């Protein structure tokens, strides 16, 4: 395993231990609201500190872009940046709904090089390194071979926070996809949803208004597993914003299906 990936795996597992231990006292956690339907708990903060401390022991000069603590360490010109979501799916976690994950992406000179998404409840570890494929618990994974929208299973995430003004557009998309596919799933943790696309459990995924830490690891997993990632306009995906990812033979028809409903400000 690549040294950087090895450290990312170690950091993710340690964060996972913090998360699992915290489940026994969820009702006593210190929780604050960052925005509408957007919460952060002391577990998010502790897990993030565990990741950063683990990385800094081996790479003290690397920079970080983390959901809770923002951009820090190194400098704006740092060769390596660790993009971290310590607990993707906080709302699920706070309700005891077992769908959440740790997401860590390692970026070098602006390009994603390594990825880890770790599900501490199922103890599933999704990993990827650029040019070396994607794995689940050490076994090679590929996106699904599904062709077309019929019988396809699609993942998504509902707009929230500052994105509620796109709700009507989203509902039009939801209706169109419901009518054209086998079904839609909205588990509530984008990093894990993207990992599921990489593993062939979902045929595609779309969402508005994501942040870099939501997608950094998952997008590399998908491309290394043979999938496609783009914006909702079909252009190159930049970390954060709106995303459409999937197996190649589902990505294209889904892009066409969603196109009439993409908000004007995103086109």
Short mmCIF file of C-alpha atoms in Angstrom, two decimals:
data_model
loop_
_atom_site.label_atom_id
_atom_site.label_comp_id
_atom_site.label_asym_id
_atom_site.label_seq_id
_atom_site.Cartn_x
_atom_site.Cartn_y
_atom_site.Cartn_z
CA UNK A 1 0.00 0.00 0.00
CA UNK A 2 1.19 3.52 -0.77
CA UNK A 3 2.64 5.23 2.36
CA UNK A 4 0.22 8.16 2.10
CA UNK A 5 -2.74 5.82 1.68
CA UNK A 6 -1.55 3.75 4.60
CA UNK A 7 -1.60 6.82 6.84
CA UNK A 8 -5.02 7.82 5.52
CA UNK A 9 -6.37 4.35 6.38
CA UNK A 10 -4.87 4.54 9.86
CA UNK A 11 -6.38 7.99 10.41
CA UNK A 12 -9.81 6.90 9.16
CA UNK A 13 -9.88 3.87 11.44
CA UNK A 14 -8.92 5.97 14.45
CA UNK A 15 -11.65 8.46 13.63
CA UNK A 16 -14.05 5.54 13.27
CA UNK A 17 -13.20 4.39 16.79
CA UNK A 18 -14.06 7.85 18.12
CA UNK A 19 -17.36 7.78 16.24
CA UNK A 20 -18.40 4.32 17.43
CA UNK A 21 -17.51 5.06 21.05
CA UNK A 22 -19.60 8.22 20.89
CA UNK A 23 -22.72 6.32 19.91
CA UNK A 24 -23.21 5.22 23.50
CA UNK A 25 -23.72 8.82 24.57
CA UNK A 26 -25.35 10.46 21.55
CA UNK A 27 -28.15 11.87 23.72
CA UNK A 28 -25.55 13.68 25.87
CA UNK A 29 -23.39 15.11 23.09
CA UNK A 30 -22.74 18.82 22.72
CA UNK A 31 -24.46 19.70 19.43
CA UNK A 32 -24.65 23.02 17.64
CA UNK A 33 -26.40 24.09 14.47
CA UNK A 34 -24.22 25.48 11.67
CA UNK A 35 -27.16 26.23 9.39
CA UNK A 36 -30.61 25.03 8.51
CA UNK A 37 -30.69 21.24 8.99
CA UNK A 38 -26.89 21.29 9.31
CA UNK A 39 -25.47 20.10 12.62
CA UNK A 40 -22.07 19.47 14.13
CA UNK A 41 -21.38 17.47 17.26
CA UNK A 42 -18.37 17.17 19.51
CA UNK A 43 -17.78 13.78 17.84
CA UNK A 44 -17.26 15.48 14.46
CA UNK A 45 -14.64 17.71 16.05
CA UNK A 46 -12.92 14.91 17.97
CA UNK A 47 -12.81 12.63 14.93
CA UNK A 48 -11.35 15.42 12.81
CA UNK A 49 -8.65 16.13 15.41
CA UNK A 50 -7.80 12.42 15.49
CA UNK A 51 -7.31 12.39 11.72
CA UNK A 52 -5.21 15.56 11.64
CA UNK A 53 -3.05 14.46 14.58
CA UNK A 54 -2.42 11.08 12.93
CA UNK A 55 -1.40 12.67 9.63
CA UNK A 56 0.81 15.33 11.24
CA UNK A 57 2.91 12.70 13.02
CA UNK A 58 4.11 11.48 9.63
CA UNK A 59 3.64 14.58 7.47
CA UNK A 60 3.96 17.72 9.61
CA UNK A 61 4.30 20.03 6.59
CA UNK A 62 1.11 18.95 4.81
CA UNK A 63 -1.94 21.20 4.60
CA UNK A 64 -5.56 20.41 5.46
CA UNK A 65 -9.00 21.33 4.19
CA UNK A 66 -11.40 19.95 6.78
CA UNK A 67 -15.13 20.39 7.26
CA UNK A 68 -14.98 21.60 10.85
CA UNK A 69 -11.63 23.40 11.12
CA UNK A 70 -11.36 24.74 7.58
CA UNK A 71 -8.12 25.31 5.68
CA UNK A 72 -4.93 25.28 7.73
CA UNK A 73 -1.45 23.83 8.07
CA UNK A 74 1.26 24.09 5.44
CA UNK A 75 0.58 27.02 3.11
CA UNK A 76 -1.61 27.86 0.15
CA UNK A 77 1.22 26.55 -2.00
CA UNK A 78 1.53 23.21 -0.16
CA UNK A 79 2.18 20.27 -2.45
CA UNK A 80 -0.12 17.99 -0.43
CA UNK A 81 -3.55 18.85 0.94
CA UNK A 82 -5.65 16.42 2.98
CA UNK A 83 -9.38 16.95 2.36
CA UNK A 84 -11.32 15.61 5.31
CA UNK A 85 -14.90 14.95 6.32
CA UNK A 86 -14.58 13.33 9.74
CA UNK A 87 -18.24 12.30 9.96
CA UNK A 88 -20.24 12.49 6.75
CA UNK A 89 -23.86 11.92 7.75
CA UNK A 90 -23.94 13.70 11.12
CA UNK A 91 -27.73 13.95 11.15
CA UNK A 92 -27.97 10.20 10.62
CA UNK A 93 -25.47 9.65 13.41
CA UNK A 94 -27.35 11.82 15.86
CA UNK A 95 -30.51 9.81 15.21
CA UNK A 96 -28.80 6.43 15.47
CA UNK A 97 -29.40 5.80 11.77
CA UNK A 98 -26.40 3.64 10.79
CA UNK A 99 -25.39 5.35 7.54
CA UNK A 100 -22.35 7.58 7.97
CA UNK A 101 -18.67 7.47 7.14
CA UNK A 102 -15.22 8.99 7.43
CA UNK A 103 -13.93 10.49 4.17
CA UNK A 104 -10.28 11.37 3.50
CA UNK A 105 -8.82 12.49 0.18
CA UNK A 106 -5.16 13.29 -0.44
CA UNK A 107 -4.56 15.90 -3.10
CA UNK A 108 -1.16 16.56 -4.66
CA UNK A 109 -0.62 19.74 -6.68
CA UNK A 110 -4.35 20.10 -7.16
CA UNK A 111 -5.00 16.50 -8.25
CA UNK A 112 -6.58 13.77 -6.14
CA UNK A 113 -4.10 10.96 -5.57
CA UNK A 114 -5.46 8.81 -2.73
CA UNK A 115 -8.88 8.19 -1.22
CA UNK A 116 -10.38 6.49 1.81
CA UNK A 117 -14.03 6.16 2.75
CA UNK A 118 -14.53 4.16 5.93
CA UNK A 119 -17.87 2.94 7.27
CA UNK A 120 -17.21 2.29 10.98
CA UNK A 121 -20.53 0.50 11.56
CA UNK A 122 -19.99 -2.14 8.86
CA UNK A 123 -16.20 -1.83 9.11
CA UNK A 124 -16.04 -1.50 5.33
CA UNK A 125 -12.95 0.23 3.97
CA UNK A 126 -13.05 1.72 0.46
CA UNK A 127 -9.64 2.81 -0.87
CA UNK A 128 -8.10 4.06 -4.09
CA UNK A 129 -4.82 5.40 -5.42
CA UNK A 130 -4.55 7.11 -8.79
CA UNK A 131 -3.69 4.61 -11.51
CA UNK A 132 -3.98 1.61 -9.19
CA UNK A 133 -7.72 0.98 -9.09
CA UNK A 134 -10.23 0.98 -6.25
CA UNK A 135 -10.71 -1.58 -3.52
CA UNK A 136 -13.15 -2.61 -0.83
CA UNK A 137 -11.43 -4.34 2.08
CA UNK A 138 -8.51 -5.16 -0.18
CA UNK A 139 -10.57 -6.60 -3.03
CA UNK A 140 -10.78 -4.86 -6.41
CA UNK A 141 -14.11 -3.16 -7.14
CA UNK A 142 -15.69 -1.92 -10.35
CA UNK A 143 -18.73 0.18 -11.15
CA UNK A 144 -21.80 -1.76 -12.22
CA UNK A 145 -22.09 -3.05 -15.81
CA UNK A 146 -25.67 -1.77 -16.01
CA UNK A 147 -26.78 -0.21 -19.32
CA UNK A 148 -29.45 2.49 -19.51
CA UNK A 149 -31.89 3.87 -16.97
CA UNK A 150 -34.39 1.04 -16.98
CA UNK A 151 -33.92 -1.05 -13.80
CA UNK A 152 -31.08 1.25 -12.69
CA UNK A 153 -30.80 2.13 -8.99
CA UNK A 154 -29.90 5.78 -8.47
CA UNK A 155 -28.64 7.57 -5.37
CA UNK A 156 -29.25 11.20 -4.51
CA UNK A 157 -29.28 13.76 -1.73
CA UNK A 158 -32.03 16.28 -0.98
CA UNK A 159 -31.15 20.00 -1.07
CA UNK A 160 -30.69 21.61 2.33
CA UNK A 161 -28.78 24.44 4.00
CA UNK A 162 -28.55 27.29 1.49
CA UNK A 163 -29.74 25.14 -1.40
CA UNK A 164 -33.45 25.05 -0.59
CA UNK A 165 -34.14 27.59 -3.35
CA UNK A 166 -33.38 24.73 -5.76
CA UNK A 167 -35.98 22.44 -4.24
CA UNK A 168 -38.49 22.79 -7.09
CA UNK A 169 -35.82 21.93 -9.65
CA UNK A 170 -34.77 18.99 -7.54
CA UNK A 171 -38.32 17.67 -7.19
CA UNK A 172 -38.73 17.82 -10.98
CA UNK A 173 -35.54 15.75 -11.28
CA UNK A 174 -36.77 13.35 -8.61
CA UNK A 175 -40.02 12.79 -10.51
CA UNK A 176 -38.26 12.23 -13.83
CA UNK A 177 -35.76 9.77 -12.36
CA UNK A 178 -38.48 7.90 -10.42
CA UNK A 179 -40.44 7.37 -13.60
CA UNK A 180 -37.42 6.22 -15.64
CA UNK A 181 -35.57 3.89 -13.24
CA UNK A 182 -35.98 1.04 -10.76
CA UNK A 183 -35.81 3.46 -7.86
CA UNK A 184 -34.02 6.19 -5.94
CA UNK A 185 -32.17 5.92 -2.64
CA UNK A 186 -31.31 8.81 -0.34
CA UNK A 187 -29.30 7.39 2.60
CA UNK A 188 -27.94 10.79 3.66
CA UNK A 189 -24.14 10.44 3.45
CA UNK A 190 -22.75 11.54 0.08
CA UNK A 191 -19.25 10.13 0.60
CA UNK A 192 -20.70 6.68 1.24
CA UNK A 193 -23.14 7.03 -1.67
CA UNK A 194 -20.21 7.71 -4.00
CA UNK A 195 -18.33 4.72 -2.59
CA UNK A 196 -21.40 2.61 -3.33
CA UNK A 197 -21.33 3.78 -6.95
CA UNK A 198 -17.69 2.69 -7.14
CA UNK A 199 -18.62 -0.72 -5.71
CA UNK A 200 -21.54 -1.20 -8.11
CA UNK A 201 -24.21 -1.00 -5.40
CA UNK A 202 -25.66 2.11 -7.03
CA UNK A 203 -25.61 2.71 -10.76
CA UNK A 204 -25.36 6.50 -10.44
CA UNK A 205 -25.66 9.41 -8.02
CA UNK A 206 -26.53 13.12 -8.30
CA UNK A 207 -26.76 16.02 -5.87
CA UNK A 208 -26.59 19.82 -5.62
CA UNK A 209 -24.44 21.99 -3.41
CA UNK A 210 -21.84 19.59 -2.08
CA UNK A 211 -18.53 20.64 -0.52
CA UNK A 212 -15.03 19.40 -1.46
CA UNK A 213 -14.82 17.21 1.64
CA UNK A 214 -18.07 15.46 0.62
CA UNK A 215 -16.71 14.33 -2.73
CA UNK A 216 -12.89 14.35 -2.72
CA UNK A 217 -12.45 10.69 -1.82
CA UNK A 218 -15.57 9.36 -3.49
CA UNK A 219 -14.84 10.81 -6.90
CA UNK A 220 -11.41 9.18 -7.05
CA UNK A 221 -12.95 5.87 -5.97
CA UNK A 222 -15.41 6.08 -8.86
CA UNK A 223 -12.94 7.02 -11.58
CA UNK A 224 -10.51 4.33 -10.42
CA UNK A 225 -13.40 1.84 -10.49
CA UNK A 226 -14.15 2.70 -14.12
CA UNK A 227 -16.93 5.23 -13.62
CA UNK A 228 -17.53 8.78 -14.79
CA UNK A 229 -17.86 11.97 -12.74
CA UNK A 230 -19.07 15.32 -14.06
CA UNK A 231 -21.09 18.36 -13.18
CA UNK A 232 -24.82 18.34 -13.93
CA UNK A 233 -23.94 20.13 -17.16
CA UNK A 234 -21.61 17.32 -18.22
CA UNK A 235 -18.51 19.49 -17.75
CA UNK A 236 -15.41 18.58 -15.77
CA UNK A 237 -16.22 18.17 -12.10
CA UNK A 238 -14.49 20.55 -9.72
CA UNK A 239 -14.51 19.41 -6.10
CA UNK A 240 -17.68 20.81 -4.56
CA UNK A 241 -20.88 22.06 -6.16
CA UNK A 242 -23.24 19.88 -8.20
CA UNK A 243 -22.27 16.38 -9.22
CA UNK A 244 -23.36 13.49 -11.40
CA UNK A 245 -21.43 10.23 -11.10
CA UNK A 246 -22.08 6.74 -12.35
CA UNK A 247 -21.28 3.81 -14.53
CA UNK A 248 -20.64 5.07 -18.10
CA UNK A 249 -23.75 3.53 -19.64
CA UNK A 250 -26.00 5.13 -17.01
CA UNK A 251 -24.20 8.45 -16.61
CA UNK A 252 -24.97 9.62 -20.15
CA UNK A 253 -28.75 8.96 -20.19
CA UNK A 254 -29.13 10.30 -16.67
CA UNK A 255 -27.32 13.48 -17.66
CA UNK A 256 -29.76 13.90 -20.56
CA UNK A 257 -32.77 13.20 -18.34
CA UNK A 258 -31.75 15.76 -15.72
CA UNK A 259 -30.63 18.50 -18.13
CA UNK A 260 -34.03 20.26 -18.55
CA UNK A 261 -34.32 20.69 -14.78
CA UNK A 262 -30.84 21.99 -13.91
CA UNK A 263 -31.19 25.41 -12.19
CA UNK A 264 -30.40 28.30 -14.52
CA UNK A 265 -27.67 29.63 -12.22
CA UNK A 266 -25.80 26.32 -12.55
CA UNK A 267 -25.77 26.32 -16.36
#
